[in-house]
Amino acid sequence: MSKSANALTLMLAACLLGGTSGSSAAQQMAGREVAKPAVKLGLGRVATAEEIAAWDTDVRPDGCGLPVGKGTVKQGDDLFQEKCASCHGEFGQGVGRWPVLAGGAGTLKADRPDKTVGSFWPDLSTVFDYIKRAMPYGNAQSLTNDEVYALTAYILSMNDIVKDEKFELNEKNFTSIKMPNAAAFFEDDRETSEKHFWNKTPCMKDCRPAPKVTGRAMAIDVTPDGKSGPKVE
Amino acid sequence: MTDRTSTETLNRRRFLGAAGLAGAGAALSAIPALAGETAKSEALITDVQDWQRYLGDGVDKHPYGVPSKFERNVIRRDVPWLTASAESSVNFTPLHDLDGIITPSGLCFERHHGGVAEINPADHRLMINGLVDKPLVFTMDDIKRMPRVNKVYFLECAANSGMEWRGSQLNGCQFTHGMIHNVMYTGVPLKVLLDEAGLKPNAKWLMLEGADSAGMNRSLPIEKALNDVMIAFAMNGEALRPEQGYPLRAVIPGWEGNLWVKWLRRIEAGDQPWQTREETSKYTDLLADGNSRKHTFVMDAKSVVTNPSPQAPLKHKGRNVLSGLAWSGRGTVKRVDVSMDGGRNWQTARIDGPVLDKSVVRFYVDFDWNGQELMIQSRAIDSTGYVQPSKDDLRKVRGVNSIYHNNGIQTWLVRSGGETENVEIG
């Protein structure tokens, strides 16, 4: 396996160590209610370090999983024009219905919000994780770690989150970068904020005034017709 | 051979709402002659038909059966303008053509992020790593040697009805509500696999990852994983369909479909969520104040009348069957109410068939129709007491930009000719 895979293994080992440090065996037992050991079926085999490194490319907001590597805005720009711009546009403005990556700052309360990496995404790690696993579309997992760092740096630049085209993103400075919309996300609270939807006695008779039609899908006329489905042999 | 397909297709098209039917008076059948009255003989009965005289297909004709050619319009349909590419897109279950609670496997809606991965089960591997005592790799054979369970669950995409937030847009319940299916899964409780690897005490979240070209990944809280999550290899008694994750998928009962990772290749245990693309930039609910709700896993109670609906108008005066589906991610459906007058008055529908945890139920109202205009609605009430809200009540708390989790009450307007259309009322 490559050097980068080895580096990744080291990084992952560090994450796991960080997660478990300081917990004694007694605390571990207290931490989980299912104290009784599960019956093992003896199925499966041990995953090798090389296999784990090959598949475990995920990256978290705390930097866990970041491989060693680096790339500049300039390098990212060149790569982006070559591998990404045909769908995302030269400056991340999007071509056709392909995702827009840049702009949209301040539009989230607007009638038509523009949800881009810069205006909406809360974590930079998501950008790295996603490019690494799924981009370029149709040729996934073909980019080196340095290329992913460079592309991530360019996306930061197109959103004015970094201003200098000489800026280099790497595993050391990665977690220092904060995304503009990070603070705008909150955990699901529907069971309290929408508590009034739990209603023991929903109305059955004379519940509202006579309704009037205020909008019609047929007037918008964007429904595919009955002939538009794929041909079935 | 007599072939009635063309006539039937023509009739169907006449009723399809999108084809500019406003004002076109569809002919409603007259009330048939009662026994004892004079009736005209039908050649269908008095003449010997081809299928009565000649031999039909033998048992060697269809080693794997397919629906009748007269059902060829019963298909999944997509909305081409919705997405940039068919490989990262969605199609819709034809709810108006189905009955009962089980969705036929070939009609279950599809949602892919990088097309359908084609995987030989002999080449498929499932890895469990991260905060476990022993990282493991399983083959499909390993998984099929584990204790199995069979469960019926609905899978609803969080974006089902997502095009309707700002008002009625798509004219057909296939398009407004068709990102749902309900099948029986066979598989292994996830807990069995996690026990094999041995979770560390600080494992609070799992990340599920697909083997497709999108490497779909989502974070799942450990409490849910150990409760009722399954790793399934079969649906409706046979192997998963390729487009549903063959050979292995996650089943996350009651929670949004995006979590049900298909072509499941890896499960990593960690002490916090990963904040993947699909749980941050997508599948989060943007509210009117600009803030976004995340980890909105549970699908709220919801229902829809499938018949009549724009693709399945009323054709007869007199006796009719109103039919629909209801479901809740929080438990069972306790009751379904139906209104024929846009929510002024409600009656409780008859639920028929199994009422199962986190499965759809089928409901009916048998009614007489004299040709008056109807505004048909349904509302589901679940085992926690949650009552499906009106669209306006939902908009009051969510705004119109959240895309996901639109479970507002649908209104179908049935016109005097039987044509039915998707409307907003106020």
Coordinates of N, CA and C in Angstrom, one line a residue, chain A residues 12 16 19-20 28-29 31-32 34 38-47 51-52 54-62 97-99 108-113 115 120-123 125-126 129-130 133-134 137 140-141 181 183-191 193-194 196-199 202-218 220-230 232, chain B residues 13 16-17 75-78 81-82 84-85 87-88 113 125 127 129 131 135-138 142 145-146 166 168-171 175 192 195-196 200-203 207 209 213-215 217 265-266 268 271-272 274-277 280-281 284 286-287 289-296 298 300 330 335 337 341-346 348 375 379 381 384-387 389 397-398 401 403 405 415 421-426:
Chain A
L12 N -5.6 7.5 11.9 CA -6.8 6.9 12.5 C -6.5 6.3 13.8
L16 N -8.5 7.0 17.4 CA -9.1 6.0 18.2 C -8.5 6.1 19.6
G19 N -10.0 8.8 21.5 CA -11.3 8.5 21.9 C -11.4 7.7 23.1
T20 N -10.4 6.8 23.3 CA -10.5 5.9 24.5 C -9.7 6.3 25.7
Q28 N -15.5 1.9 31.6 CA -16.1 1.3 30.4 C -17.4 0.5 30.7
M29 N -17.3 -0.2 31.8 CA -18.5 -1.0 32.1 C -19.7 -0.1 32.5
G31 N -20.1 2.9 31.5 CA -20.5 3.7 30.3 C -21.6 3.0 29.5
R32 N -21.7 1.7 29.5 CA -22.6 1.0 28.7 C -23.4 0.1 29.5
V34 N -25.3 -2.4 28.7 CA -25.2 -3.9 28.3 C -23.9 -4.4 28.8
A38 N -21.7 -10.4 25.0 CA -22.5 -11.0 24.0 C -22.0 -12.4 23.5
V39 N -22.9 -13.2 23.2 CA -22.4 -14.5 22.6 C -21.9 -14.3 21.2
K40 N -20.7 -14.8 21.0 CA -20.1 -14.7 19.7 C -20.4 -15.8 18.8
L41 N -20.7 -15.5 17.6 CA -21.0 -16.6 16.6 C -19.7 -17.1 15.9
G42 N -18.6 -16.3 16.1 CA -17.4 -16.8 15.4 C -17.4 -16.6 13.9
L43 N -18.2 -15.7 13.4 CA -18.2 -15.5 12.0 C -17.4 -14.2 11.6
G44 N -17.0 -14.2 10.4 CA -16.2 -13.1 9.9 C -14.7 -13.3 10.2
R45 N -13.9 -12.5 9.7 CA -12.4 -12.6 10.0 C -11.9 -11.2 10.3
V46 N -10.7 -11.1 10.9 CA -10.1 -9.9 11.2 C -9.8 -9.0 10.0
A47 N -10.1 -7.8 10.0 CA -9.8 -6.9 8.9 C -8.3 -6.5 9.1
E51 N -6.4 -3.1 4.6 CA -7.8 -3.1 4.2 C -8.5 -1.9 4.8
I52 N -8.3 -1.7 6.1 CA -9.0 -0.6 6.8 C -8.5 0.7 6.2
A54 N -7.5 1.3 3.2 CA -8.0 1.4 1.8 C -9.4 2.0 1.8
W55 N -10.2 1.5 2.8 CA -11.7 1.9 2.8 C -11.9 3.1 3.7
D56 N -11.2 3.2 4.8 CA -11.5 4.1 5.9 C -10.9 5.5 5.5
T57 N -11.6 6.2 4.6 CA -11.0 7.5 4.2 C -11.9 8.7 4.8
D58 N -12.8 8.3 5.6 CA -13.7 9.4 6.1 C -13.0 10.4 7.0
V59 N -13.5 11.6 7.0 CA -12.9 12.7 7.8 C -13.9 13.4 8.6
R60 N -13.6 13.7 9.8 CA -14.6 14.3 10.7 C -14.2 15.8 10.9
P61 N -15.2 16.6 11.5 CA -14.9 18.0 11.7 C -13.7 18.2 12.7
D62 N -13.4 17.3 13.6 CA -12.3 17.5 14.5 C -11.0 17.1 13.8
R97 N -28.3 22.3 -14.0 CA -28.8 21.9 -12.6 C -27.7 21.3 -11.8
W98 N -26.5 21.3 -12.2 CA -25.4 20.8 -11.4 C -25.2 21.7 -10.2
P99 N -24.7 21.1 -9.1 CA -24.6 21.9 -7.8 C -23.7 23.2 -7.9
L108 N -30.0 32.8 3.1 CA -30.7 31.7 3.7 C -32.1 32.1 4.2
K109 N -32.3 33.4 4.4 CA -33.6 33.8 4.9 C -34.4 34.3 3.7
A110 N -33.8 34.4 2.5 CA -34.5 35.0 1.3 C -35.5 34.0 0.8
D111 N -36.4 34.5 -0.1 CA -37.4 33.7 -0.7 C -36.8 32.5 -1.4
R112 N -35.7 32.7 -2.1 CA -35.1 31.6 -2.8 C -33.6 31.5 -2.3
P113 N -33.4 30.7 -1.2 CA -32.1 30.7 -0.7 C -31.1 30.0 -1.6
K115 N -28.1 27.8 -1.4 CA -27.3 26.9 -0.4 C -26.1 26.4 -1.1
F120 N -23.8 27.7 3.2 CA -24.6 26.8 3.9 C -23.8 25.7 4.7
W121 N -22.8 25.1 4.1 CA -22.2 23.9 4.7 C -21.5 24.3 6.0
P122 N -21.8 23.5 7.1 CA -21.2 23.9 8.4 C -19.8 23.5 8.6
D123 N -19.3 22.4 7.9 CA -18.0 21.9 8.3 C -17.1 21.7 7.0
S125 N -14.6 19.7 6.8 CA -14.3 18.3 6.7 C -15.2 17.6 5.7
T126 N -16.5 18.1 5.6 CA -17.4 17.4 4.7 C -17.0 17.6 3.3
D129 N -14.1 15.1 2.8 CA -14.6 13.7 2.8 C -15.4 13.4 1.5
Y130 N -16.2 14.3 1.1 CA -17.0 14.1 -0.1 C -16.2 14.0 -1.4
R133 N -14.3 10.8 -1.6 CA -15.0 9.5 -1.8 C -15.8 9.5 -3.1
A134 N -16.3 10.7 -3.6 CA -17.3 10.7 -4.6 C -17.0 11.5 -5.9
Y137 N -17.4 13.2 -10.3 CA -18.6 12.4 -10.6 C -18.4 11.5 -11.8
A140 N -14.9 8.4 -9.4 CA -14.7 8.6 -7.9 C -13.4 8.0 -7.5
Q141 N -12.8 8.5 -6.4 CA -11.6 8.0 -5.8 C -10.4 8.0 -6.7
N181 N -21.4 29.5 8.1 CA -22.8 29.1 8.5 C -22.8 28.0 9.6
A183 N -22.7 28.0 12.8 CA -23.4 28.1 14.1 C -24.9 28.0 13.8
A184 N -25.4 27.9 12.6 CA -26.8 28.0 12.3 C -27.5 26.6 12.3
F185 N -26.8 25.6 12.7 CA -27.4 24.3 12.8 C -27.8 23.9 14.2
F186 N -28.9 23.3 14.4 CA -29.3 22.8 15.7 C -29.9 21.4 15.6
E187 N -29.9 20.7 16.8 CA -30.4 19.3 16.8 C -31.9 19.3 16.7
D188 N -32.4 18.2 16.1 CA -33.8 18.0 16.0 C -34.6 18.2 17.3
D189 N -35.5 19.2 17.2 CA -36.3 19.5 18.4 C -37.8 19.4 18.1
R190 N -38.2 18.7 17.1 CA -39.6 18.7 16.7 C -40.6 18.3 17.8
E191 N -40.1 17.4 18.7 CA -41.0 16.9 19.7 C -41.3 18.0 20.8
S193 N -40.7 21.7 19.8 CA -41.1 22.9 19.1 C -42.4 22.7 18.3
E194 N -42.7 21.4 18.0 CA -44.0 21.1 17.3 C -44.9 20.3 18.1
H196 N -47.6 20.9 19.6 CA -49.0 21.1 19.3 C -49.6 20.2 18.3
F197 N -48.7 19.5 17.5 CA -49.2 18.5 16.6 C -49.6 17.2 17.3
W198 N -49.3 17.1 18.5 CA -49.8 15.9 19.3 C -51.1 16.5 19.9
N199 N -52.3 16.0 19.4 CA -53.6 16.5 19.8 C -54.5 15.4 20.0
P202 N -58.6 15.8 17.8 CA -58.7 16.5 16.5 C -60.2 16.8 16.1
C203 N -60.4 17.9 15.6 CA -61.8 18.3 15.2 C -62.4 17.4 14.2
M204 N -63.7 17.1 14.3 CA -64.3 16.2 13.3 C -65.5 16.9 12.6
K205 N -66.1 18.0 13.2 CA -67.3 18.6 12.6 C -67.1 20.1 12.5
D206 N -67.5 20.7 11.4 CA -67.5 22.1 11.3 C -66.1 22.7 11.7
C207 N -65.0 22.2 11.2 CA -63.7 22.5 11.6 C -63.1 23.8 11.0
R208 N -63.7 24.2 9.9 CA -63.2 25.4 9.3 C -64.2 26.0 8.4
P209 N -64.1 27.3 7.9 CA -65.0 27.8 6.9 C -64.8 27.0 5.6
A210 N -65.8 27.2 4.7 CA -65.7 26.6 3.4 C -64.4 26.9 2.7
P211 N -63.7 25.9 2.3 CA -62.4 26.2 1.6 C -62.5 26.7 0.2
K212 N -61.6 27.4 -0.3 CA -61.5 27.9 -1.7 C -60.2 27.4 -2.3
V213 N -60.2 27.1 -3.6 CA -59.0 26.7 -4.2 C -58.1 27.9 -4.4
T214 N -56.9 27.8 -3.9 CA -55.9 29.0 -4.0 C -54.8 28.7 -4.9
G215 N -54.6 27.4 -5.3 CA -53.5 27.1 -6.2 C -53.7 25.7 -6.9
R216 N -53.3 25.6 -8.1 CA -53.5 24.4 -8.8 C -52.2 23.9 -9.5
A217 N -51.9 22.6 -9.3 CA -50.7 22.1 -10.0 C -50.9 22.1 -11.5
M218 N -52.1 22.0 -12.0 CA -52.3 22.0 -13.4 C -52.0 23.4 -14.0
I220 N -49.5 25.2 -13.1 CA -48.1 25.3 -13.2 C -47.6 24.4 -14.4
D221 N -48.2 23.3 -14.6 CA -48.0 22.4 -15.7 C -46.6 22.0 -15.9
V222 N -46.0 21.3 -14.8 CA -44.7 20.8 -14.9 C -44.7 19.3 -14.7
T223 N -45.9 18.7 -14.7 CA -46.0 17.2 -14.4 C -45.7 16.5 -15.7
P224 N -44.8 15.5 -15.6 CA -44.6 14.6 -16.8 C -45.9 14.0 -17.2
D225 N -46.2 13.8 -18.5 CA -47.5 13.1 -18.8 C -47.3 11.6 -18.8
G226 N -48.4 10.9 -19.0 CA -48.4 9.5 -18.9 C -47.5 8.8 -19.9
K227 N -47.1 9.5 -20.9 CA -46.2 8.8 -21.9 C -44.8 8.9 -21.6
S228 N -44.4 9.7 -20.5 CA -43.0 10.0 -20.3 C -42.2 8.9 -19.6
G229 N -42.9 7.9 -19.1 CA -42.1 6.8 -18.4 C -41.3 6.1 -19.4
P230 N -40.3 5.3 -18.8 CA -39.5 4.5 -19.7 C -40.3 3.4 -20.4
V232 N -41.4 -0.2 -21.3 CA -41.3 -1.5 -20.7 C -41.5 -2.5 -21.7
Chain B
R13 N -55.4 8.0 -20.8 CA -54.8 9.3 -21.1 C -55.9 10.4 -21.0
L16 N -55.8 11.4 -17.5 CA -54.5 11.9 -16.9 C -54.6 13.4 -16.8
G17 N -54.4 13.9 -15.5 CA -54.7 15.3 -15.3 C -53.8 16.2 -16.0
I75 N -45.8 1.7 -13.9 CA -44.3 1.8 -13.8 C -43.9 3.0 -12.9
R76 N -42.6 2.9 -12.5 CA -42.0 4.0 -11.8 C -41.8 5.1 -12.9
R77 N -42.0 6.3 -12.5 CA -41.8 7.5 -13.4 C -40.9 8.5 -12.7
D78 N -40.1 9.2 -13.5 CA -39.3 10.2 -13.0 C -39.7 11.6 -13.5
W81 N -36.9 17.2 -15.1 CA -36.3 18.5 -14.8 C -35.8 18.7 -13.4
L82 N -36.1 17.7 -12.5 CA -35.7 17.8 -11.1 C -34.2 17.8 -10.9
A84 N -29.9 17.0 -12.4 CA -29.0 17.2 -13.6 C -28.7 15.8 -14.3
S85 N -28.8 14.7 -13.6 CA -28.3 13.5 -14.1 C -29.2 12.3 -13.6
E87 N -28.3 9.4 -13.0 CA -27.6 8.6 -12.1 C -27.6 9.1 -10.6
S88 N -27.9 10.4 -10.5 CA -28.0 11.0 -9.2 C -29.4 11.6 -9.2
H113 N -27.3 8.1 -5.7 CA -26.4 9.3 -5.8 C -25.2 9.1 -6.7
R125 N -18.0 -7.4 0.3 CA -17.5 -7.5 1.7 C -18.1 -6.4 2.6
M127 N -17.3 -4.5 6.1 CA -16.2 -4.3 7.1 C -16.8 -3.6 8.3
N129 N -15.3 -1.5 11.5 CA -14.0 -1.0 12.1 C -14.3 0.2 13.0
L131 N -14.2 2.0 16.6 CA -14.2 1.8 18.1 C -14.8 0.4 18.4
P135 N -11.7 -5.3 14.6 CA -12.3 -5.0 13.3 C -12.4 -6.2 12.4
L136 N -13.6 -6.4 11.8 CA -13.9 -7.6 11.1 C -14.3 -7.4 9.7
V137 N -14.2 -8.4 8.9 CA -14.7 -8.4 7.5 C -15.6 -9.6 7.4
F138 N -16.8 -9.4 6.8 CA -17.8 -10.5 6.6 C -18.0 -10.6 5.1
D142 N -21.0 -15.4 5.3 CA -21.0 -15.2 6.7 C -22.3 -14.7 7.2
R145 N -25.2 -16.9 7.6 CA -25.1 -17.9 8.6 C -25.5 -17.3 10.0
M146 N -26.0 -16.1 10.0 CA -26.4 -15.4 11.3 C -27.9 -15.6 11.5
R166 N -44.2 25.1 -1.5 CA -44.7 26.4 -1.9 C -46.1 26.4 -2.5
S168 N -49.2 23.6 -4.6 CA -49.3 22.4 -5.5 C -48.5 22.5 -6.7
Q169 N -47.7 21.5 -7.0 CA -46.8 21.6 -8.1 C -47.0 20.4 -9.1
L170 N -47.0 19.2 -8.5 CA -47.0 18.1 -9.4 C -48.4 17.4 -9.3
N171 N -48.9 17.0 -10.5 CA -50.3 16.6 -10.5 C -50.4 15.1 -10.6
F175 N -46.1 11.4 -8.0 CA -45.1 12.4 -7.9 C -45.1 13.2 -6.6
V192 N -26.3 -8.1 16.1 CA -25.6 -9.3 16.0 C -24.2 -9.1 15.4
D195 N -22.0 -7.1 17.9 CA -21.5 -8.0 19.0 C -20.3 -8.8 18.6
E196 N -20.3 -9.2 17.3 CA -19.2 -10.0 16.8 C -17.9 -9.2 16.9
K200 N -16.7 -0.8 21.6 CA -16.1 -0.1 22.7 C -17.1 0.7 23.4
P201 N -16.9 0.9 24.8 CA -17.9 1.7 25.5 C -18.1 3.1 25.0
N202 N -17.1 3.7 24.4 CA -17.3 5.1 23.9 C -17.8 5.2 22.5
A203 N -18.2 4.0 21.9 CA -18.8 4.0 20.6 C -20.2 4.6 20.7
M207 N -20.9 5.0 11.4 CA -21.0 5.6 10.1 C -21.3 4.4 9.2
E209 N -21.6 3.1 5.3 CA -21.0 3.5 4.0 C -21.3 2.5 2.9
S213 N -20.6 4.4 -6.3 CA -19.6 5.4 -6.8 C -19.8 6.7 -6.0
A214 N -20.9 6.8 -5.2 CA -21.0 8.0 -4.4 C -20.4 7.7 -3.0
G215 N -20.1 6.5 -2.7 CA -19.6 6.1 -1.4 C -20.5 6.6 -0.3
N217 N -22.5 7.9 2.6 CA -22.2 7.7 4.1 C -23.0 8.6 5.0
R265 N -21.1 -1.5 2.6 CA -19.8 -2.2 2.6 C -19.0 -2.0 3.9
R266 N -19.4 -0.9 4.7 CA -18.6 -0.6 5.9 C -19.4 0.0 6.9
E268 N -18.5 2.0 10.6 CA -17.4 2.4 11.5 C -18.0 2.9 12.7
D271 N -17.1 8.1 18.3 CA -17.6 8.7 19.5 C -18.4 10.0 19.2
Q272 N -18.6 10.3 17.9 CA -19.4 11.5 17.5 C -19.8 11.4 16.0
W274 N -20.2 12.1 12.0 CA -19.2 12.5 11.0 C -19.5 13.8 10.3
Q275 N -20.8 14.2 10.3 CA -21.2 15.4 9.6 C -20.9 15.2 8.1
T276 N -21.4 14.2 7.5 CA -21.2 13.9 6.1 C -22.0 14.9 5.2
R277 N -21.7 14.8 3.9 CA -22.5 15.7 3.0 C -24.0 15.5 3.1
T280 N -25.5 17.2 6.3 CA -25.2 18.6 6.6 C -25.8 19.5 5.4
S281 N -25.2 19.3 4.3 CA -25.6 20.2 3.1 C -26.9 19.7 2.6
T284 N -30.9 18.3 5.8 CA -31.1 19.2 7.0 C -32.2 20.2 6.6
L286 N -33.9 23.7 6.4 CA -33.7 25.1 6.5 C -35.0 25.8 6.9
L287 N -35.0 26.5 8.0 CA -36.3 27.2 8.5 C -36.3 28.6 8.0
D289 N -36.1 31.3 9.6 CA -35.2 32.3 10.2 C -33.8 32.1 9.8
G290 N -33.5 31.2 8.8 CA -32.2 31.0 8.3 C -31.4 29.9 9.1
N291 N -31.9 29.4 10.2 CA -31.3 28.3 10.9 C -31.8 27.0 10.3
S292 N -31.0 26.0 10.6 CA -31.3 24.7 10.0 C -31.3 23.6 11.1
R293 N -32.4 22.8 11.0 CA -32.5 21.7 11.9 C -31.7 20.5 11.3
K294 N -31.0 19.8 12.2 CA -30.2 18.7 11.6 C -30.6 17.4 12.4
H295 N -30.1 16.3 11.9 CA -30.4 15.0 12.5 C -31.9 14.8 12.7
T296 N -32.7 15.2 11.7 CA -34.1 15.0 11.7 C -34.4 13.7 11.1
V298 N -36.5 11.0 12.2 CA -37.8 10.3 12.3 C -38.7 10.9 11.2
D300 N -42.3 11.9 10.3 CA -43.6 12.2 11.0 C -44.7 11.5 10.3
R330 N -42.9 6.9 14.1 CA -42.8 6.8 15.5 C -43.5 5.5 16.0
R335 N -55.2 5.6 13.7 CA -56.5 6.0 13.0 C -56.2 6.9 11.8
D337 N -58.4 9.6 9.4 CA -59.7 10.3 9.1 C -59.6 10.8 7.7
D341 N -64.7 17.4 2.1 CA -65.1 18.8 1.9 C -63.9 19.7 2.4
G342 N -62.7 19.3 2.1 CA -61.6 20.2 2.3 C -61.3 20.4 3.8
G343 N -61.6 19.5 4.6 CA -61.2 19.6 6.0 C -62.3 20.2 6.9
R344 N -63.5 20.5 6.4 CA -64.6 21.0 7.3 C -65.1 19.9 8.2
N345 N -65.4 18.7 7.6 CA -65.9 17.6 8.4 C -65.1 16.4 8.1
W346 N -65.0 15.5 9.1 CA -64.1 14.3 8.9 C -64.9 13.1 9.3
T348 N -63.9 8.7 10.1 CA -62.8 7.8 10.3 C -62.9 6.7 9.3
M375 N -63.5 17.9 -2.2 CA -62.1 18.2 -1.8 C -61.7 17.2 -0.8
R379 N -56.0 12.4 7.1 CA -55.0 12.7 8.1 C -54.8 11.5 9.0
I381 N -53.3 9.6 12.4 CA -53.0 9.8 13.8 C -52.2 8.5 14.2
T384 N -48.4 7.6 19.1 CA -48.0 8.5 20.1 C -48.9 9.7 20.2
G385 N -50.0 9.7 19.4 CA -51.0 10.8 19.5 C -50.7 11.9 18.5
Y386 N -49.7 11.8 17.7 CA -49.4 12.8 16.7 C -50.4 12.8 15.6
V387 N -50.9 14.0 15.3 CA -51.9 14.2 14.3 C -51.3 14.9 13.1
P389 N -50.5 17.3 10.4 CA -51.0 18.7 10.3 C -51.4 19.1 8.9
V397 N -44.7 26.6 11.1 CA -43.5 26.3 11.9 C -42.2 26.0 11.1
R398 N -42.4 25.7 9.8 CA -41.2 25.3 9.0 C -40.8 26.3 7.9
N401 N -38.9 26.6 2.9 CA -37.6 26.3 2.2 C -36.9 25.1 2.8
I403 N -37.5 21.9 2.3 CA -37.4 20.8 1.3 C -37.9 19.5 1.9
H405 N -39.1 16.5 4.9 CA -40.1 16.3 5.9 C -41.4 17.0 5.7
R415 N -63.6 17.0 -9.6 CA -64.5 17.8 -10.3 C -65.8 17.0 -10.7
E421 N -57.6 16.7 -9.4 CA -56.3 17.5 -9.5 C -55.8 17.9 -8.1
N422 N -54.5 18.1 -8.1 CA -53.8 18.6 -6.9 C -54.0 20.1 -6.7
V423 N -54.6 20.4 -5.6 CA -54.8 21.8 -5.3 C -54.4 22.2 -3.9
E424 N -54.2 23.5 -3.8 CA -54.0 24.2 -2.5 C -55.3 24.8 -2.2
I425 N -55.7 24.7 -0.9 CA -56.9 25.5 -0.5 C -56.6 26.5 0.6
G426 N -57.5 27.4 0.7 CA -57.3 28.5 1.7 C -58.6 28.9 2.3

